[in-house]
CSV table of C-alpha atoms in Angstrom, one decimal:
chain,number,residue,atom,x,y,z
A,10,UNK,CA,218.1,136.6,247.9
A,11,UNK,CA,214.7,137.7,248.3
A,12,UNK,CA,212.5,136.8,245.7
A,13,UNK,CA,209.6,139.5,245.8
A,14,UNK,CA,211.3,142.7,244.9
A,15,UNK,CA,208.6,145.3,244.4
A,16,UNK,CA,209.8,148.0,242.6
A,17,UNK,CA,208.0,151.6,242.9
A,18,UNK,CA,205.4,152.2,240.0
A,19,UNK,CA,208.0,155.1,238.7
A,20,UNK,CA,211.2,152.9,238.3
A,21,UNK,CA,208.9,150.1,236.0
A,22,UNK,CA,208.0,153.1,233.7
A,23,UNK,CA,211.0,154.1,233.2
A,24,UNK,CA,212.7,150.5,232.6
A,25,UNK,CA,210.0,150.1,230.4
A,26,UNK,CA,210.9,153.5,228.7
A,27,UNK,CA,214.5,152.2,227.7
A,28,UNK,CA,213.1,149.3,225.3
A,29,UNK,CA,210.3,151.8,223.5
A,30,UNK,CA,211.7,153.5,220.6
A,31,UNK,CA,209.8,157.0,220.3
A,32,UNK,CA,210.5,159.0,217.3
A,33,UNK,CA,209.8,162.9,217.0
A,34,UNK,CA,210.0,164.8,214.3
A,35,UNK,CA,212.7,167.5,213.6
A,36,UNK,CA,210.1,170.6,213.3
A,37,UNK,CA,212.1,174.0,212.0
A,38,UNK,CA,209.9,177.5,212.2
A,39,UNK,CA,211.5,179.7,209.8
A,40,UNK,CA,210.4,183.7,209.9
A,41,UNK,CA,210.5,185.2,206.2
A,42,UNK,CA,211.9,189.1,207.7
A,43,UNK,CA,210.6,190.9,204.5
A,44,UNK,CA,206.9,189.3,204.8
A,45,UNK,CA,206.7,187.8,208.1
A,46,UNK,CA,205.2,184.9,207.1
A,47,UNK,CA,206.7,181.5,208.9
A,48,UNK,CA,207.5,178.4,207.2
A,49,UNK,CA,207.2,175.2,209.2
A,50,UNK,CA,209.6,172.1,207.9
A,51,UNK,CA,209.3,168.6,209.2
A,52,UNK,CA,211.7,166.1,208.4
A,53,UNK,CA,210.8,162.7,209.9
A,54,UNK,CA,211.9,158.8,209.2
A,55,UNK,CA,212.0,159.6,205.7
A,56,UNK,CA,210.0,162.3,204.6
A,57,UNK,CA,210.1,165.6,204.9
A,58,UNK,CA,207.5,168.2,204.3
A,59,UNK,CA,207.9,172.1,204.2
A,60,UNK,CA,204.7,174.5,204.8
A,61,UNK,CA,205.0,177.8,204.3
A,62,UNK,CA,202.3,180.4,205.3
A,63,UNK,CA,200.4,182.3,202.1
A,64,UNK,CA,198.6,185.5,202.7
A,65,UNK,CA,195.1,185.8,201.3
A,66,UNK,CA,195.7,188.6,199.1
A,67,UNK,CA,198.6,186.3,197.2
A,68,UNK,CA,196.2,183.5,196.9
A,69,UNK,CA,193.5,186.0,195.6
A,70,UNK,CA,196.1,187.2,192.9
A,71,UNK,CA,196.9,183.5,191.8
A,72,UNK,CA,193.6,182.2,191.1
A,73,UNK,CA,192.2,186.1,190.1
A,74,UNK,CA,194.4,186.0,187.4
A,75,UNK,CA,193.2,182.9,185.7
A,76,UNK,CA,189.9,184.1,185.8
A,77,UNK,CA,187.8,182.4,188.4
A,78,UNK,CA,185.0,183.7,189.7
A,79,UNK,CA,185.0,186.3,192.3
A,80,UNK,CA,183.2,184.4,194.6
A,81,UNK,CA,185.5,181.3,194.0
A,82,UNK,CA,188.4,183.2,194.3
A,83,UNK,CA,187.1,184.9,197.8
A,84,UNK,CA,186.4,180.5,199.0
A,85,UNK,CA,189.6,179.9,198.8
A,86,UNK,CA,191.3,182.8,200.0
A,87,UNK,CA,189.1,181.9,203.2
A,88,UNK,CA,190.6,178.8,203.2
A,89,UNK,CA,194.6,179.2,205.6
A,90,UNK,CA,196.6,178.3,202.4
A,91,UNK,CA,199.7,176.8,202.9
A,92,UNK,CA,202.7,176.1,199.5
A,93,UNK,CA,203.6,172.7,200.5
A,94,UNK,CA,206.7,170.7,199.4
A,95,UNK,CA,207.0,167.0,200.1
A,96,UNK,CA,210.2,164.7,199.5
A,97,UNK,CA,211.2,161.5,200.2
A,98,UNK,CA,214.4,161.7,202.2
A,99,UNK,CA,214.7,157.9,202.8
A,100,UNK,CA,216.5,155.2,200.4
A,101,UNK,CA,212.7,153.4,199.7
A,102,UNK,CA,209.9,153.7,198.1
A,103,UNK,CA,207.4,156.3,199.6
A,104,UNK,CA,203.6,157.3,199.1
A,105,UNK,CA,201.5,160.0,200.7
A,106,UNK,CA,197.3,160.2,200.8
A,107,UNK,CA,196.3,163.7,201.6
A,108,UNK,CA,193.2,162.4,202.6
A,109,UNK,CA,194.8,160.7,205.0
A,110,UNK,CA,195.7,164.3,207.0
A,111,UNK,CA,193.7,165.8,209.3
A,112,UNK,CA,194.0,169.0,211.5
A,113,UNK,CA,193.3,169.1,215.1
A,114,UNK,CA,191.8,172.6,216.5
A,115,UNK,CA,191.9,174.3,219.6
A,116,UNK,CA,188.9,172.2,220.9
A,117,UNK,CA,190.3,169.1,220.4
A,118,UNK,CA,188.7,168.4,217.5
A,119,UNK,CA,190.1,166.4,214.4
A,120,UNK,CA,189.2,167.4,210.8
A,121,UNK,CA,190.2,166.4,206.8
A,122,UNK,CA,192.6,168.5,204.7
A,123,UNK,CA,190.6,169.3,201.7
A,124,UNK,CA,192.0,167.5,198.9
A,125,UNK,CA,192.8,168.4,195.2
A,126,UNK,CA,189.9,166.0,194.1
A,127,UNK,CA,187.5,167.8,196.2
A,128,UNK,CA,188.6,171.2,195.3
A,129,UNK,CA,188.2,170.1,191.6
A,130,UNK,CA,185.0,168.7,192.0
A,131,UNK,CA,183.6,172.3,193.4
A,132,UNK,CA,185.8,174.1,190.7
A,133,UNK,CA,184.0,172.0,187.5
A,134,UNK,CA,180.2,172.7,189.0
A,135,UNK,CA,181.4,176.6,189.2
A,136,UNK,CA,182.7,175.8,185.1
A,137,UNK,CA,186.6,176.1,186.3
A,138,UNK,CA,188.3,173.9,184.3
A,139,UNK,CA,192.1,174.8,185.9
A,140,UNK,CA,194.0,172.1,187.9
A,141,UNK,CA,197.1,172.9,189.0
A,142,UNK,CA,198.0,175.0,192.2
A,143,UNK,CA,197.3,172.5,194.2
A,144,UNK,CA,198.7,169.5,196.1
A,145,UNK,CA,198.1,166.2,194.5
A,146,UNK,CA,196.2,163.9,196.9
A,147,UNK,CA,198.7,161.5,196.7
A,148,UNK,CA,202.2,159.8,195.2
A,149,UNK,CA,204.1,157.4,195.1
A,150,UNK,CA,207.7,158.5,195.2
A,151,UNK,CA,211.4,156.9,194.3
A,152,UNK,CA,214.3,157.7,196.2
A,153,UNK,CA,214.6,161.9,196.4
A,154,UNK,CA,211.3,162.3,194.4
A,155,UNK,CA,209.5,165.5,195.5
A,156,UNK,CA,206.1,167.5,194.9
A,157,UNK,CA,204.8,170.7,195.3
A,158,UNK,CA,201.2,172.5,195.6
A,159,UNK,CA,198.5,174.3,198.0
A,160,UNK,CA,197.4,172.4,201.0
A,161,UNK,CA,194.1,174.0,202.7
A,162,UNK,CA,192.8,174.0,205.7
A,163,UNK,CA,189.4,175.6,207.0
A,164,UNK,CA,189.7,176.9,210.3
A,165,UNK,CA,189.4,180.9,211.7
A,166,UNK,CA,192.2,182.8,210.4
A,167,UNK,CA,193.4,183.4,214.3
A,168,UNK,CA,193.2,180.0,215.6
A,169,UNK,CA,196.3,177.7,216.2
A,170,UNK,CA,195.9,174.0,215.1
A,171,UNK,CA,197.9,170.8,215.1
A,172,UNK,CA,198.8,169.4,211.3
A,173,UNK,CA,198.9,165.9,211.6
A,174,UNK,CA,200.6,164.1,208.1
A,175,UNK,CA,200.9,160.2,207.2
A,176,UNK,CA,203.2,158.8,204.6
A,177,UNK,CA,204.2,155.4,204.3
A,178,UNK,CA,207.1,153.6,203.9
A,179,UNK,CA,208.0,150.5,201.7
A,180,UNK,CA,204.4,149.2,202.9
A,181,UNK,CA,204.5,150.5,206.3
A,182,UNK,CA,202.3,153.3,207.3
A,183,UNK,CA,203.9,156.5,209.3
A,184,UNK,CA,202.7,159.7,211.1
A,185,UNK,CA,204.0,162.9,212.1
A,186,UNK,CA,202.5,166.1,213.7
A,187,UNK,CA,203.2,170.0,213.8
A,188,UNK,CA,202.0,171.5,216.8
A,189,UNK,CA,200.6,175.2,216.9
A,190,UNK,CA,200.6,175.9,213.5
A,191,UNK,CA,199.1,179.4,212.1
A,192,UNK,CA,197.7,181.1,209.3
A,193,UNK,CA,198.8,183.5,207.4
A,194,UNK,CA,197.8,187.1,208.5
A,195,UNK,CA,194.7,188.3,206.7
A,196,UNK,CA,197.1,191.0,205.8
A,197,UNK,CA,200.9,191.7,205.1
């Protein structure tokens, strides 16, 4: 038997293939009919999140009718707003960092999701004392906990972008990524 077997570059990669465990999420595009707007759900070892397109004019009505500012209310409006709803699907603890998620744009490039700290920061120096809305930048969750708020992200209106989300897992840190995400249209 000889005992230099050379195997083609193509067969090692694919040997090697069967021994590396790659996991994907399971990404679901849902199309609201009456409003066109998409939701985007990713479940993924564990965690699931839902993101679900809102038009500017909605977000202009939620924060115009507890008095902000014009010109605060117009900022975030700019901003592609997105109601967000996180869960722990697994049977262990789970936590989440918003400042942890970033979005990738057309160019390649990799940017922060704004966080509710931030936002509330801006808000206090502008004399909005109002906090809720928004996403908390993190948890820590027990078995089926969930949460709900606004993610933003500040990119053109038109452009497509990559949302790329960490969570971790009894101590171990996880990633997942939605390609070609959009926002909403600037009108319904």
């Amino acid at each position: 038997m000889p005992t230099n077997i050379r195997f083609p570059l193509l067969q090692i990669i694919c040997l090697s293939l069967l021994h590396t465990q790659v996991q994907a999420a399971e990404v679901t595009i849902l199309k609201n009919e009456a409003s066109g707007l998409l939701t985007w759900t990713a479940k993924d070892d564990g965690f699931s999140i839902e993101l679900i397109q809102l038009n500017p004019d909605f977000v202009r009505a939620v924060y115009g009718k507890r008095d902000f500012p014009t010109a605060e209310v117009e900022r975030i409006a700019d901003y592609c707003v997105f109601g967000s709803i996180i869960q722990n699907t697994s049977q262990q603890q789970l936590s989440y960092r918003v400042a942890d998620w970033r979005y990738v744009d057309k160019s390649g490039k990799s940017h922060p999701v704004k966080t509710k700290a931030q936002w509330l920061a801006e808000w206090r120096k502008a004399g909005i004392t109002f906090a809720w809305t928004l996403l908390p930048e993190s948890g820590d969750f027990g078995i089926g906990d969930w949460q709900q708020g606004f993610t933003t992200i500040k990119i053109d209106r038109n452009d497509k972008f990559d949302f790329i989300y960490t969570w971790t897992l009894d101590g171990i840190k996880h990633q997942g990524r939605i390609e070609n995400m959009s926002c909403a249209p600037d009108a319904p």
